[in-house]
Amino acid sequence: MLGLNRRDALLFAIVIAITLFAPIILNPFPEGSELAQFNAGYPDLMQRFVIFGIFAIGFNILFGLTGYLSFGHAAFLGVGSYAGVWMMKLLTMNVVPAIIVSVIFAGLFSLLVGYISLRRSGIYFSILTLAFAQMSFALAYSVLTPITNGETGLQLALDDPRILGISQTADGSIPLTNFFGITMRDGFEIAMGGWLFTFNAGYYLCAIVMLIAFYVSIRIFRSPFGVMLKAVKSNQQRMLYTGLNPRPYTLAAFVISGMYAGLAGGLMVAMDPLAGAERMQWTASGEVVLMTILGGMGTLIGPVLGSGVIKYLENIFSKINDNILHQWFSFLPDGLEDFVVAIVYPFIGKGWHLTLGIVFMLVVIFLPGGIVEGGQRIAGLFKRKPPEDKNKTAAASAPSAAE
Amino acid sequence: MDAIILQVLNGLDKGSAYALIALGLTLIFGTLGVVNFAHGALFMLGAFCAVTLNGILRLSSESIDPSRTDFLGNPLKVKTPYVESWFGPEIGGAMIEWSVPLAILFAIPIMAAVGVAIERGLIKFFYKRAHADQILVTFGLAIVLQEIIKYFYGANPIPTPAPDAFTGSFDFGMLLGFDPGVIIYPYWRLVYFAFAALIIGGVFAFLQYTTFGMVVRAGMADRETVGLLGINIDRRFTIMFAIAACVAGLAGVMYAPINSPNYHMGMDFLVLSFVVVVVGGMGSLPGAVAAGFLLGILESFASMAQVVSLLPGINQIIIYLVAIIILLTRPRGLLGRKGVMEG
């Protein structure tokens, strides 16, 4: 089906089902119940899941396949955002041209950065991409203010030309972003018993784009091109000796992942037409690295999982405060309750990044394959291994031990 | 001419900080072969050592002075720092005032302990893994350290004053025969530069003239052979990590009066220091120091009004621009050894 083998088709089908029914799946707790704060089925958060999912899928095409660790991918997302807002300012509030232009601009910019950065590998490549990203961040803040609007961020205004659309609506406000007339905020709600499900047009646009992006990434992983990229990761020297030049392949991977980042940036402004320079800062690049590693680099589903987990926990952890903690632990005796709350408190709310940092370190140390590897290990515990499988793992581990 | 001297001087203090952090980074990379993304966090920890000591010395006992009243007519509460009640107001007051220099003594054992803990507890397990893994785990460590500091000290910068004797500025131009008022330079920045020069000289002398340093240098050149000679090189490298942590920490302590410490100052410096290390040449100690000062001075020249009006924004990007050019034309860096991390 669609040129996928059975396993990939199954995976893709599961991902389709989960994304399309996400508004229901992510709202397992009835409205008004105490656990309702763990619901994630509202449009804003779901949009973030899929948008960052796209970003991480793209990053994984570069990092997971070729092993080149870029610390500057947020710059492409930022360039995409700016390009998208400019299209909305100049052309029309329809999101399609904005997204397309975002992808094109991010692609061109990543072609430039990649062409230069890929002349080096390893840590030098990381530093070069970092330097480019920091440069674009600094320039967006200072000199490029006419284009980027500096610290305030680029916003829509009432007197923008919008040649194909209208500058302002009849009641004098800025028109909303739309997809051929369907505004992104549109949607309908279904109340079922105690549950309230919100189906939002913007989310479904993002979700469909994400599914296409995911499909393309599966095809890339399984294509001869993808095999070349894996060859770059495992041994570039050997690849050179067999007469293949790795540069065009890595550059292509870099540009593709830059375009994915631009796509994410374009979708971001399609949902909320605003672009700021802080999106390009290197901490933002660090975030997508965290997502990819946490989920499982080099796997198909890992980056999506990672971005979902990080964005979900970020949202939930930031909401919990000490009152809620006291409620949870109220079954404990008073002194013990205060003690437990005092211990847990630094890790929640504003301390969410602390938890993230610790979890990330633990994953890098003990579970380099991320959530996906963790799942495989757990699955492995329940599966009885046939004896020949053992020989295979022994044979596979022997050369790596010799290295 | 006076403008040039002024810019060189302005570049020295930032350059000193870059050079010190880059020196530590290079020490760690040269000895342990680990790319330490948490080094900026160590710099930040040092700065917060100064903040902490300042806070400890200012701990006060509160007593009510019945003879005086505040503006509401209530008896006045008088705060007396413990150090003043213990050592008398003169010595105690001086201790509070000189808290930043005193923090050097306070920071050395702390930073050394932190360094040993990080090396033995974490980095030891990453020698055999890819550089990307080392970057990732130390990046995670940097986030954790930074968030711990944020939890205890809050997100706002904490002003930490230098001793009164060094708070003013002096007319440096007078010494060189310029008109008064042309080149005015704050005392503390001069102190910082002298301090950095002292530390850098100390580290080099330590490596060059002591037996310990000789063994470490031998280990940097060929770890395996040194190990075969029956020398426990791992323990010496751990000590070198602690020393590198101390260098970063002390750079942070003395930097506290120049820029009020906040929890993300480490990250800001880290990115630049990595660029400095790469420009200087990965694994080359003189290269790191030279590149640190060079880039610091270059940055201050680029922020001159005449230059900025000619090339707007150049002051923001000059360091990165130089790094990109150097990496593309001379991948080894300015003074890099042949064969170290080329690629």
XYZ file of C-alpha atoms in Angstrom:
746
model
C 0.000 0.000 0.000
C 1.407 3.405 -1.022
C 4.754 1.789 -1.612
C 5.188 0.821 2.018
C 5.916 -2.617 3.327
C 3.491 -4.216 5.768
C 5.139 -3.064 8.965
C 5.471 0.521 7.814
C 1.926 0.537 6.495
C 0.707 -0.667 9.873
C 2.723 1.997 11.668
C 1.458 4.665 9.309
C -2.123 3.519 9.785
C -1.752 3.693 13.558
C -0.296 7.191 13.336
C -3.151 8.277 11.040
C -5.716 6.901 13.439
C -4.122 8.530 16.470
C -3.736 11.957 14.849
C -7.237 12.008 13.396
C -8.900 10.911 16.627
C -6.542 12.882 18.849
C -9.272 15.268 20.060
C -11.044 12.227 21.517
C -8.037 10.176 22.598
C -6.361 13.072 24.359
C -9.498 13.902 26.346
C -9.938 10.769 28.421
C -11.180 12.514 31.542
C -14.666 14.052 31.816
C -15.004 17.810 31.998
C -14.978 19.213 35.514
C -13.486 16.125 37.104
C -10.332 16.427 39.132
C -8.273 14.725 36.449
C -9.497 17.049 33.696
C -6.278 19.039 34.009
C -4.463 16.104 32.433
C -6.516 16.412 29.294
C -4.546 17.561 26.298
C -7.342 17.601 23.776
C -7.622 21.318 23.231
C -6.656 22.901 19.913
C -3.711 25.016 20.984
C -1.805 22.130 22.557
C -2.680 19.610 19.866
C -1.434 22.026 17.214
C 1.833 22.317 19.088
C 2.136 18.506 19.225
C 1.930 18.081 15.487
C 3.911 21.201 14.543
C 6.827 20.244 16.757
C 6.362 16.695 15.509
C 7.047 17.940 11.974
C 10.073 19.875 13.196
C 11.479 16.807 14.936
C 10.747 14.464 11.997
C 12.768 16.789 9.799
C 15.584 17.058 12.311
C 15.678 13.296 12.551
C 16.205 12.972 8.791
C 19.468 14.834 9.266
C 20.619 13.714 12.718
C 19.098 10.254 12.861
C 20.214 9.162 9.424
C 23.513 10.948 8.818
C 24.614 11.529 12.418
C 25.332 15.218 11.807
C 24.270 16.998 15.009
C 23.018 20.449 14.080
C 22.596 22.997 16.853
C 21.075 25.617 14.597
C 17.864 24.193 13.241
C 15.681 26.733 14.980
C 17.048 29.343 12.579
C 15.241 27.649 9.701
C 12.037 27.541 11.669
C 12.454 31.245 12.396
C 13.125 32.110 8.757
C 10.046 30.124 7.796
C 7.935 32.007 10.331
C 9.072 35.403 9.104
C 8.481 34.468 5.482
C 5.015 33.200 6.353
C 4.000 36.380 8.186
C 5.287 38.478 5.289
C 3.135 36.559 2.850
C 0.135 37.262 5.048
C 1.066 40.914 5.216
C 1.613 41.335 1.496
C -0.506 38.787 -0.293
C -3.438 37.143 1.407
C -4.574 35.637 4.665
C -4.914 32.255 3.014
C -2.371 30.033 4.736
C -1.379 28.017 1.658
C 0.919 30.603 0.024
C 2.339 31.457 3.440
C 3.265 27.839 4.148
C 4.687 27.261 0.677
C 6.823 30.397 0.843
C 8.002 29.448 4.342
C 9.227 26.115 3.048
C 10.960 27.706 0.062
C 12.744 30.355 2.108
C 13.817 27.907 4.794
C 15.056 25.593 2.061
C 17.124 28.324 0.410
C 18.575 29.441 3.724
C 19.430 25.896 4.724
C 21.052 25.370 1.336
C 23.366 28.299 2.069
C 24.104 27.229 5.660
C 24.438 23.582 4.737
C 26.724 24.243 1.812
C 29.171 25.988 4.135
C 28.717 23.953 7.329
C 28.918 20.535 5.709
C 32.515 21.127 4.715
C 33.283 20.073 8.276
C 31.933 17.220 10.346
C 31.642 16.225 13.978
C 31.871 18.930 16.582
C 32.976 21.502 14.010
C 29.744 21.019 12.136
C 27.789 21.546 15.358
C 29.704 24.741 16.102
C 29.266 26.057 12.566
C 25.514 25.551 12.576
C 25.376 27.066 16.050
C 27.333 30.076 14.832
C 24.992 30.570 11.873
C 21.917 30.308 14.062
C 23.283 32.754 16.623
C 24.205 35.128 13.825
C 20.715 35.060 12.385
C 19.277 35.513 15.862
C 21.492 38.524 16.548
C 20.750 40.055 13.169
C 17.010 39.511 13.512
C 17.169 41.394 16.784
C 19.256 44.307 15.561
C 19.988 45.200 11.956
C 17.170 43.385 10.248
C 14.558 45.163 12.359
C 12.824 46.589 9.246
C 12.135 43.007 8.166
C 11.758 41.277 11.509
C 10.445 44.077 13.711
C 13.150 43.322 16.268
C 12.177 42.608 19.837
C 8.460 43.162 19.376
C 8.205 40.433 16.802
C 6.614 40.604 13.384
C 2.851 41.079 13.544
C 0.014 41.755 11.182
C -1.280 45.318 11.000
C -4.442 46.978 9.782
C -2.691 48.882 6.995
C -0.929 45.902 5.397
C -1.566 45.792 1.633
C -2.713 42.133 1.284
C -3.092 42.452 -2.500
C -5.260 39.389 -2.997
C -7.234 39.819 0.185
C -8.529 42.651 2.286
C -6.473 44.913 4.546
C -9.113 44.899 7.211
C -12.521 43.427 7.712
C -15.709 45.478 7.618
C -15.654 46.040 11.364
C -12.073 47.301 11.241
C -10.156 44.348 12.600
C -7.363 42.231 11.142
C -8.746 39.337 9.083
C -8.194 35.812 10.396
C -5.949 33.218 8.835
C -7.933 30.823 6.687
C -7.656 27.873 4.342
C -9.765 28.831 1.314
C -12.371 30.395 3.541
C -12.218 28.019 6.487
C -10.752 30.059 9.308
C -8.197 28.277 11.421
C -10.096 28.961 14.615
C -13.239 27.346 13.240
C -14.332 24.042 14.578
C -17.160 22.384 16.381
C -17.614 20.867 19.761
C -19.360 17.680 20.639
C -20.592 17.137 24.161
C -20.976 13.490 25.075
C -21.994 12.754 28.591
C -19.468 14.532 30.739
C -16.959 14.805 27.922
C -16.430 17.754 25.610
C -14.519 17.149 22.391
C -13.237 20.061 20.299
C -12.592 19.473 16.614
C -10.580 22.399 15.314
C -9.923 23.242 11.667
C -6.398 24.474 12.363
C -5.475 21.265 14.110
C -6.724 19.138 11.242
C -4.788 21.204 8.727
C -1.613 20.713 10.790
C -2.394 17.046 11.307
C -2.828 16.353 7.599
C 0.381 18.207 6.786
C 2.107 16.201 9.518
C 0.822 12.936 8.093
C 2.142 13.865 4.660
C 5.478 14.841 6.218
C 5.569 11.554 8.117
C 4.795 9.576 4.987
C 7.575 11.353 3.086
C 9.979 10.593 5.912
C 9.082 6.878 5.813
C 9.722 6.862 2.087
C 13.062 8.632 2.606
C 14.083 6.142 5.294
C 13.321 3.184 3.035
C 14.690 4.658 -0.198
C 18.167 4.104 -1.689
C 18.799 7.722 -0.762
C 18.078 6.889 2.871
C 20.470 3.963 2.720
C 23.152 6.341 1.429
C 22.516 8.611 4.393
C 22.880 5.687 6.778
C 26.144 4.853 5.033
C 27.348 8.381 5.764
C 26.632 7.797 9.426
C 28.216 4.393 9.766
C 31.412 5.011 7.840
C 32.053 7.982 5.633
C 35.569 6.895 4.756
C 34.450 3.557 3.430
C 31.810 5.319 1.381
C 34.479 7.552 -0.145
C 36.638 4.552 -1.011
C 33.802 2.896 -2.859
C 33.705 5.948 -5.082
C 30.665 7.696 -3.682
C 30.789 11.346 -2.716
C 28.857 11.794 0.528
C 28.589 15.601 0.236
C 25.562 15.804 -2.112
C 23.681 13.294 0.027
C 24.331 15.075 3.293
C 23.539 18.435 1.715
C 20.253 17.062 0.399
C 19.410 15.699 3.846
C 20.302 19.043 5.411
C 18.098 20.980 3.006
C 15.215 18.555 3.426
C 15.355 18.853 7.182
C 15.632 22.637 6.859
C 12.483 22.608 4.721
C 10.696 20.549 7.347
C 11.687 23.170 9.908
C 10.392 25.886 7.585
C 7.146 23.953 7.183
C 6.782 23.853 10.961
C 7.482 27.587 11.120
C 4.916 28.262 8.399
C 2.274 26.242 10.226
C 3.082 28.063 13.446
C 2.281 31.418 11.890
C -0.726 29.938 10.122
C -2.142 29.108 13.531
C -1.011 32.324 15.180
C 0.285 35.035 12.817
C 3.209 36.224 14.874
C 6.937 35.648 14.498
C 9.614 36.538 17.031
C 13.378 36.286 17.027
C 13.445 34.119 20.158
C 12.266 31.226 17.986
C 15.728 31.235 16.411
C 17.739 31.185 19.615
C 19.972 28.197 20.144
C 17.944 26.998 23.137
C 15.108 26.444 20.672
C 17.479 24.371 18.554
C 18.409 22.488 21.702
C 14.758 21.682 22.295
C 14.355 19.807 19.042
C 17.537 17.882 19.834
C 15.967 16.887 23.161
C 12.759 15.781 21.431
C 14.559 13.623 18.897
C 16.834 11.976 21.450
C 14.069 11.436 23.967
C 11.843 9.770 21.398
C 14.570 7.746 19.749
C 16.872 9.101 17.086
C 17.020 7.319 13.780
C 13.615 5.726 14.253
C 10.517 6.686 12.334
C 8.093 7.294 15.145
C 10.601 8.419 17.791
C 10.713 12.146 17.021
C 6.925 12.405 16.960
C 6.692 10.611 20.284
C 9.441 12.760 21.754
C 7.861 16.033 20.732
C 4.479 14.876 21.980
C 5.841 13.778 25.338
C 7.886 16.936 25.874
C 5.119 19.325 24.859
C 2.534 17.431 26.902
C 4.643 17.261 30.046
C 5.689 20.885 29.641
C 2.057 21.871 29.576
C 0.987 19.654 32.473
C 3.990 20.244 34.703
C 3.784 23.993 34.344
C 0.169 23.949 35.496
C 0.674 22.046 38.724
C 1.310 24.250 41.757
C 1.859 23.458 45.408
C -1.860 23.600 46.266
C -2.569 20.795 43.833
C 0.354 18.833 45.264
C -1.070 19.225 48.759
C -4.386 17.887 47.497
C -2.739 14.847 45.970
C -0.750 13.913 49.004
C -3.455 14.788 51.522
C -3.890 11.093 52.323
C -0.481 11.126 54.004
C -0.003 12.215 57.618
C 0.531 15.972 57.924
C 4.276 16.055 58.512
C 4.963 13.507 55.792
C 2.675 15.370 53.406
C 4.626 18.611 53.788
C 7.874 16.711 53.377
C 6.808 14.974 50.174
C 5.427 18.203 48.742
C 8.663 20.012 49.590
C 10.648 17.347 47.748
C 8.450 17.225 44.672
C 7.900 20.963 44.419
C 11.226 21.951 42.776
C 10.499 19.612 39.872
C 7.135 20.994 38.849
C 5.716 24.329 37.830
C 8.558 26.621 36.941
C 11.016 23.837 37.706
C 9.829 21.799 34.743
C 13.077 22.345 32.887
C 14.932 20.730 35.775
C 12.863 17.579 35.346
C 13.395 17.720 31.604
C 17.152 18.053 32.028
C 17.339 15.117 34.432
C 15.136 12.889 32.281
C 17.164 13.819 29.238
C 20.436 12.941 30.968
C 19.039 9.625 32.138
C 17.892 8.824 28.614
C 21.265 9.666 27.096
C 23.077 7.608 29.735
C 20.910 4.525 29.999
C 18.661 4.482 26.970
C 20.454 5.974 23.952
C 17.634 4.778 21.720
C 15.046 6.813 23.593
C 11.442 5.854 24.199
C 11.390 3.559 21.179
C 14.283 1.487 22.509
C 12.644 1.426 25.920
C 9.483 0.055 24.369
C 11.430 -2.569 22.445
C 13.233 -3.663 25.586
C 9.990 -4.015 27.501
C 8.492 -5.927 24.582
C 11.622 -8.097 24.536
C 11.044 -9.085 28.150
C 7.720 -10.619 27.292
C 8.850 -12.327 24.130
C 10.639 -15.629 24.302
C 13.734 -15.456 22.135
C 14.458 -18.262 19.699
C 17.995 -19.612 20.218
C 19.326 -18.548 16.805
C 18.471 -14.972 17.665
C 21.014 -15.094 20.458
C 23.781 -16.119 18.102
C 22.892 -13.249 15.856
C 23.184 -10.662 18.631
C 26.470 -12.187 19.751
C 27.841 -11.988 16.228
C 26.613 -8.434 15.877
C 28.198 -7.285 19.106
C 31.569 -8.896 18.407
C 32.866 -6.400 15.810
C 31.763 -3.403 17.856
C 33.625 -4.779 20.840
C 36.744 -5.143 18.729
C 36.625 -1.537 17.589
C 45.366 56.390 18.734
C 43.586 56.988 21.996
C 40.452 55.409 20.553
C 42.409 52.310 19.584
C 43.903 51.943 23.053
C 40.480 52.416 24.598
C 38.999 49.648 22.460
C 41.867 47.298 23.227
C 41.309 47.916 26.930
C 37.566 47.406 26.559
C 38.169 44.137 24.804
C 40.510 42.878 27.504
C 37.939 42.105 30.191
C 35.606 40.129 27.945
C 38.613 38.609 26.272
C 39.921 37.530 29.683
C 36.669 35.757 30.465
C 36.634 34.055 27.060
C 40.273 33.058 27.460
C 39.716 31.577 30.936
C 36.671 29.547 29.924
C 38.291 28.443 26.691
C 41.408 27.439 28.621
C 39.325 25.171 30.854
C 37.463 23.714 27.894
C 40.716 22.961 26.132
C 42.231 21.410 29.249
C 39.285 19.036 29.472
C 39.287 18.279 25.791
C 43.039 17.832 25.615
C 43.233 15.528 28.621
C 39.991 13.609 28.662
C 38.954 14.014 25.035
C 35.502 15.113 26.162
C 33.562 17.993 24.672
C 32.121 19.623 27.762
C 28.955 21.600 27.108
C 28.512 22.118 30.843
C 31.560 24.329 31.113
C 29.536 27.524 30.891
C 27.444 26.247 33.773
C 30.634 25.869 35.827
C 31.448 29.505 35.070
C 27.977 30.412 36.281
C 28.386 28.306 39.435
C 31.546 30.268 40.194
C 29.704 33.552 39.903
C 27.065 32.234 42.282
C 29.776 31.228 44.753
C 30.485 34.952 45.010
C 26.780 35.683 45.425
C 26.453 33.016 48.100
C 29.445 34.169 50.125
C 28.169 37.707 49.924
C 24.820 36.484 51.226
C 26.375 34.433 54.034
C 28.503 37.324 55.234
C 25.483 39.585 55.268
C 23.465 37.236 57.503
C 22.442 39.434 60.377
C 21.021 39.207 63.802
C 18.191 41.598 64.498
C 18.028 43.537 67.734
C 15.846 46.382 68.925
C 17.549 49.599 69.793
C 15.248 51.320 72.293
C 17.176 54.551 72.236
C 16.262 55.287 68.596
C 12.936 55.226 66.769
C 12.050 54.931 63.105
C 9.838 57.419 61.296
C 6.651 55.818 62.645
C 7.820 56.227 66.218
C 8.367 52.516 66.851
C 11.627 51.357 68.361
C 14.215 50.949 65.629
C 15.249 47.474 64.591
C 18.959 47.307 63.987
C 20.503 44.608 61.850
C 24.009 43.589 62.759
C 25.748 41.090 60.503
C 27.125 38.179 62.525
C 30.616 38.754 61.208
C 30.509 42.279 62.584
C 29.435 41.100 66.009
C 32.085 38.365 65.993
C 35.096 40.183 64.595
C 34.158 43.745 65.468
C 32.637 46.243 63.063
C 35.876 47.100 61.329
C 37.090 43.665 60.315
C 33.549 42.409 59.776
C 32.677 45.380 57.596
C 35.821 44.883 55.573
C 34.979 41.211 55.120
C 31.566 42.073 53.710
C 33.024 44.702 51.471
C 35.721 42.370 50.155
C 33.373 39.449 49.739
C 34.129 38.969 46.046
C 37.889 38.508 46.422
C 37.232 36.388 49.515
C 34.934 34.238 47.429
C 37.989 33.026 45.528
C 39.025 31.066 48.606
C 35.451 29.922 49.063
C 35.064 28.874 45.429
C 38.230 26.811 44.990
C 37.218 23.857 47.188
C 33.621 23.973 45.979
C 34.500 24.039 42.303
C 37.143 21.348 42.737
C 34.597 19.134 44.479
C 32.007 19.796 41.789
C 34.585 19.030 39.131
C 35.605 15.721 40.689
C 31.972 14.777 41.223
C 31.086 15.483 37.592
C 34.084 13.630 36.222
C 33.809 10.572 38.443
C 30.038 10.486 38.531
C 29.189 11.146 34.915
C 31.841 11.875 32.354
C 33.900 8.807 33.217
C 31.234 6.689 31.575
C 31.352 8.662 28.338
C 34.976 8.309 27.237
C 34.202 5.472 24.876
C 31.048 6.964 23.432
C 30.652 9.263 20.446
C 31.324 12.984 20.716
C 27.665 13.617 19.980
C 26.716 11.636 23.101
C 29.193 13.612 25.202
C 27.774 16.872 23.900
C 24.248 15.721 24.651
C 24.850 14.507 28.185
C 26.844 17.579 29.207
C 24.190 19.735 27.579
C 21.645 18.008 29.822
C 23.917 18.556 32.809
C 24.164 22.244 31.962
C 20.363 22.523 31.929
C 20.139 20.763 35.289
C 22.798 22.940 36.959
C 21.221 26.053 35.557
C 17.749 25.122 36.759
C 19.004 24.254 40.242
C 20.560 27.705 40.504
C 17.365 29.248 39.177
C 15.362 27.435 41.827
C 17.471 28.721 44.689
C 18.335 32.215 43.474
C 15.480 33.157 41.185
C 15.634 34.340 37.619
C 16.744 37.922 38.208
C 20.358 39.072 38.086
C 21.839 39.561 41.557
C 24.110 42.589 41.824
C 27.347 41.735 43.608
C 29.489 44.810 44.221
C 33.257 44.943 44.022
C 35.186 46.325 47.014
C 34.844 50.104 47.322
C 38.529 50.560 46.610
C 37.998 49.235 43.080
C 34.588 50.594 42.208
C 35.731 53.811 40.554
C 37.478 54.416 37.296
C 40.864 55.880 36.729
C 42.384 57.897 33.989
C 44.520 55.404 32.164
C 45.409 57.907 29.430
C 47.294 60.125 31.891
C 49.849 57.364 32.369
C 50.489 57.195 28.656
C 50.695 60.935 28.207
C 47.244 61.630 26.771
C 45.017 64.489 27.871
C 43.053 63.787 31.025
C 39.619 62.347 30.515
C 40.352 60.651 27.190
C 40.897 57.065 28.312
C 38.970 56.267 31.454
C 38.881 52.689 32.600
C 37.174 51.050 35.575
C 39.565 49.656 38.185
C 37.801 46.338 38.513
C 38.246 45.475 34.847
C 41.943 46.040 35.211
C 41.911 43.794 38.264
C 40.043 41.184 36.255
C 42.596 41.272 33.499
C 45.487 40.979 35.948
C 43.729 38.119 37.695
C 43.117 36.298 34.415
C 46.732 36.764 33.396
C 47.805 35.375 36.766
C 45.606 32.289 36.458
C 46.622 31.624 32.882
C 50.289 32.024 33.798
C 49.751 29.749 36.779
C 48.172 26.988 34.720
C 50.898 27.151 32.109
C 53.637 27.158 34.713
C 51.992 24.239 36.459
C 51.902 22.212 33.274
C 55.376 23.240 32.193
C 57.477 23.136 35.335
C 56.029 20.531 37.674
C 56.411 16.776 37.438
C 52.669 16.422 37.650
C 52.245 18.782 34.730
C 54.853 16.929 32.741
C 53.030 13.638 33.237
C 49.763 15.257 32.230
C 51.317 16.668 29.079
C 52.745 13.271 28.285
C 49.300 11.805 28.812
C 47.783 14.367 26.451
C 50.261 13.331 23.785
C 49.939 9.586 24.246
C 47.678 8.323 26.942
C 48.271 4.651 26.355
C 52.047 4.738 26.655
C 51.905 6.746 29.869
C 49.501 4.174 31.240
C 51.849 1.362 30.213
C 54.638 3.016 32.164
C 52.667 2.299 35.302
C 51.340 5.770 35.910
C 47.753 6.164 37.002
C 46.880 8.683 34.329
C 43.149 8.529 34.984
C 43.541 9.988 38.451
C 45.690 12.800 37.142
C 43.157 13.553 34.447
C 40.437 13.705 37.075
C 42.517 16.275 38.915
C 42.931 18.196 35.678
C 39.172 18.243 35.289
C 38.879 19.676 38.798
C 41.482 22.305 37.925
C 39.613 23.207 34.755
C 36.414 23.515 36.775
C 38.250 25.793 39.236
C 39.535 27.988 36.414
C 36.017 28.401 35.048
C 34.656 28.977 38.556
C 37.227 31.632 39.428
C 36.585 33.359 36.124
C 32.961 33.462 37.214
C 33.682 34.705 40.742
C 35.647 37.672 39.536
C 33.182 38.385 36.745
C 30.296 38.824 39.200
C 30.898 42.577 39.804
C 31.212 43.276 36.057
C 27.921 41.667 35.135
C 25.369 40.776 37.816
C 25.127 36.972 37.830
C 21.966 35.369 36.516
C 21.254 31.737 35.897
C 21.721 31.744 32.127
C 24.982 33.696 31.999
C 26.813 30.393 31.580
C 25.015 29.483 28.372
C 25.694 32.928 26.908
C 29.396 32.517 27.525
C 29.519 28.864 26.570
C 28.525 29.384 22.959
C 31.138 32.073 22.536
C 33.813 30.074 24.337
C 33.276 27.135 22.044
C 33.738 29.419 19.117
C 36.900 30.690 20.787
C 38.231 27.173 21.288
C 37.548 26.248 17.704
C 39.201 29.407 16.414
C 42.221 28.840 18.630
C 42.520 25.232 17.617
C 40.934 22.308 19.412
C 43.339 20.978 22.005
C 45.799 23.856 21.895
C 46.121 25.747 25.190
C 48.053 28.776 23.856
C 45.622 28.870 20.951
C 42.631 29.067 23.269
C 44.115 31.923 25.293
C 45.278 33.864 22.257
C 41.969 33.425 20.458
C 40.080 34.476 23.599
C 41.862 37.806 23.844
C 41.869 38.283 20.098
C 38.140 37.791 19.735
C 37.383 39.895 22.802
C 39.375 42.800 21.376
C 37.949 42.270 17.897
C 34.453 42.396 19.340
C 35.141 45.681 21.072
C 36.601 47.188 17.915
C 33.542 46.085 15.989
C 31.295 47.898 18.440
C 32.992 51.260 17.848
C 30.489 53.811 16.589
C 32.390 54.440 13.354
C 32.518 50.746 12.480
C 28.889 50.127 13.325
C 27.720 53.027 11.192
C 29.737 51.613 8.304
C 28.637 47.990 8.717
C 25.495 47.932 10.862
C 25.154 44.926 13.128
C 28.745 43.847 12.716
C 29.357 44.023 16.482
C 26.749 41.304 17.032
C 28.118 38.796 14.589
C 31.837 39.489 14.246
C 32.895 36.557 16.429
C 30.747 34.044 14.569
C 31.840 35.463 11.246
C 35.501 35.083 12.160
C 34.860 31.569 13.388
C 33.163 30.565 10.143
C 35.973 31.992 8.048
C 38.664 30.338 10.169
C 36.929 26.976 10.183
C 36.579 26.990 6.428
C 40.066 28.169 5.575
C 42.068 26.667 8.413
C 40.166 23.784 9.963
C 42.894 23.216 12.523
C 42.317 26.655 14.030
C 44.986 29.254 14.623
C 47.422 27.219 16.677
C 45.915 23.756 16.536
C 48.112 20.686 16.500
C 48.091 18.527 13.451
C 45.738 15.602 13.571
C 43.633 16.678 16.552
C 39.954 16.488 15.622
C 40.476 17.538 12.053
C 37.609 16.894 9.763
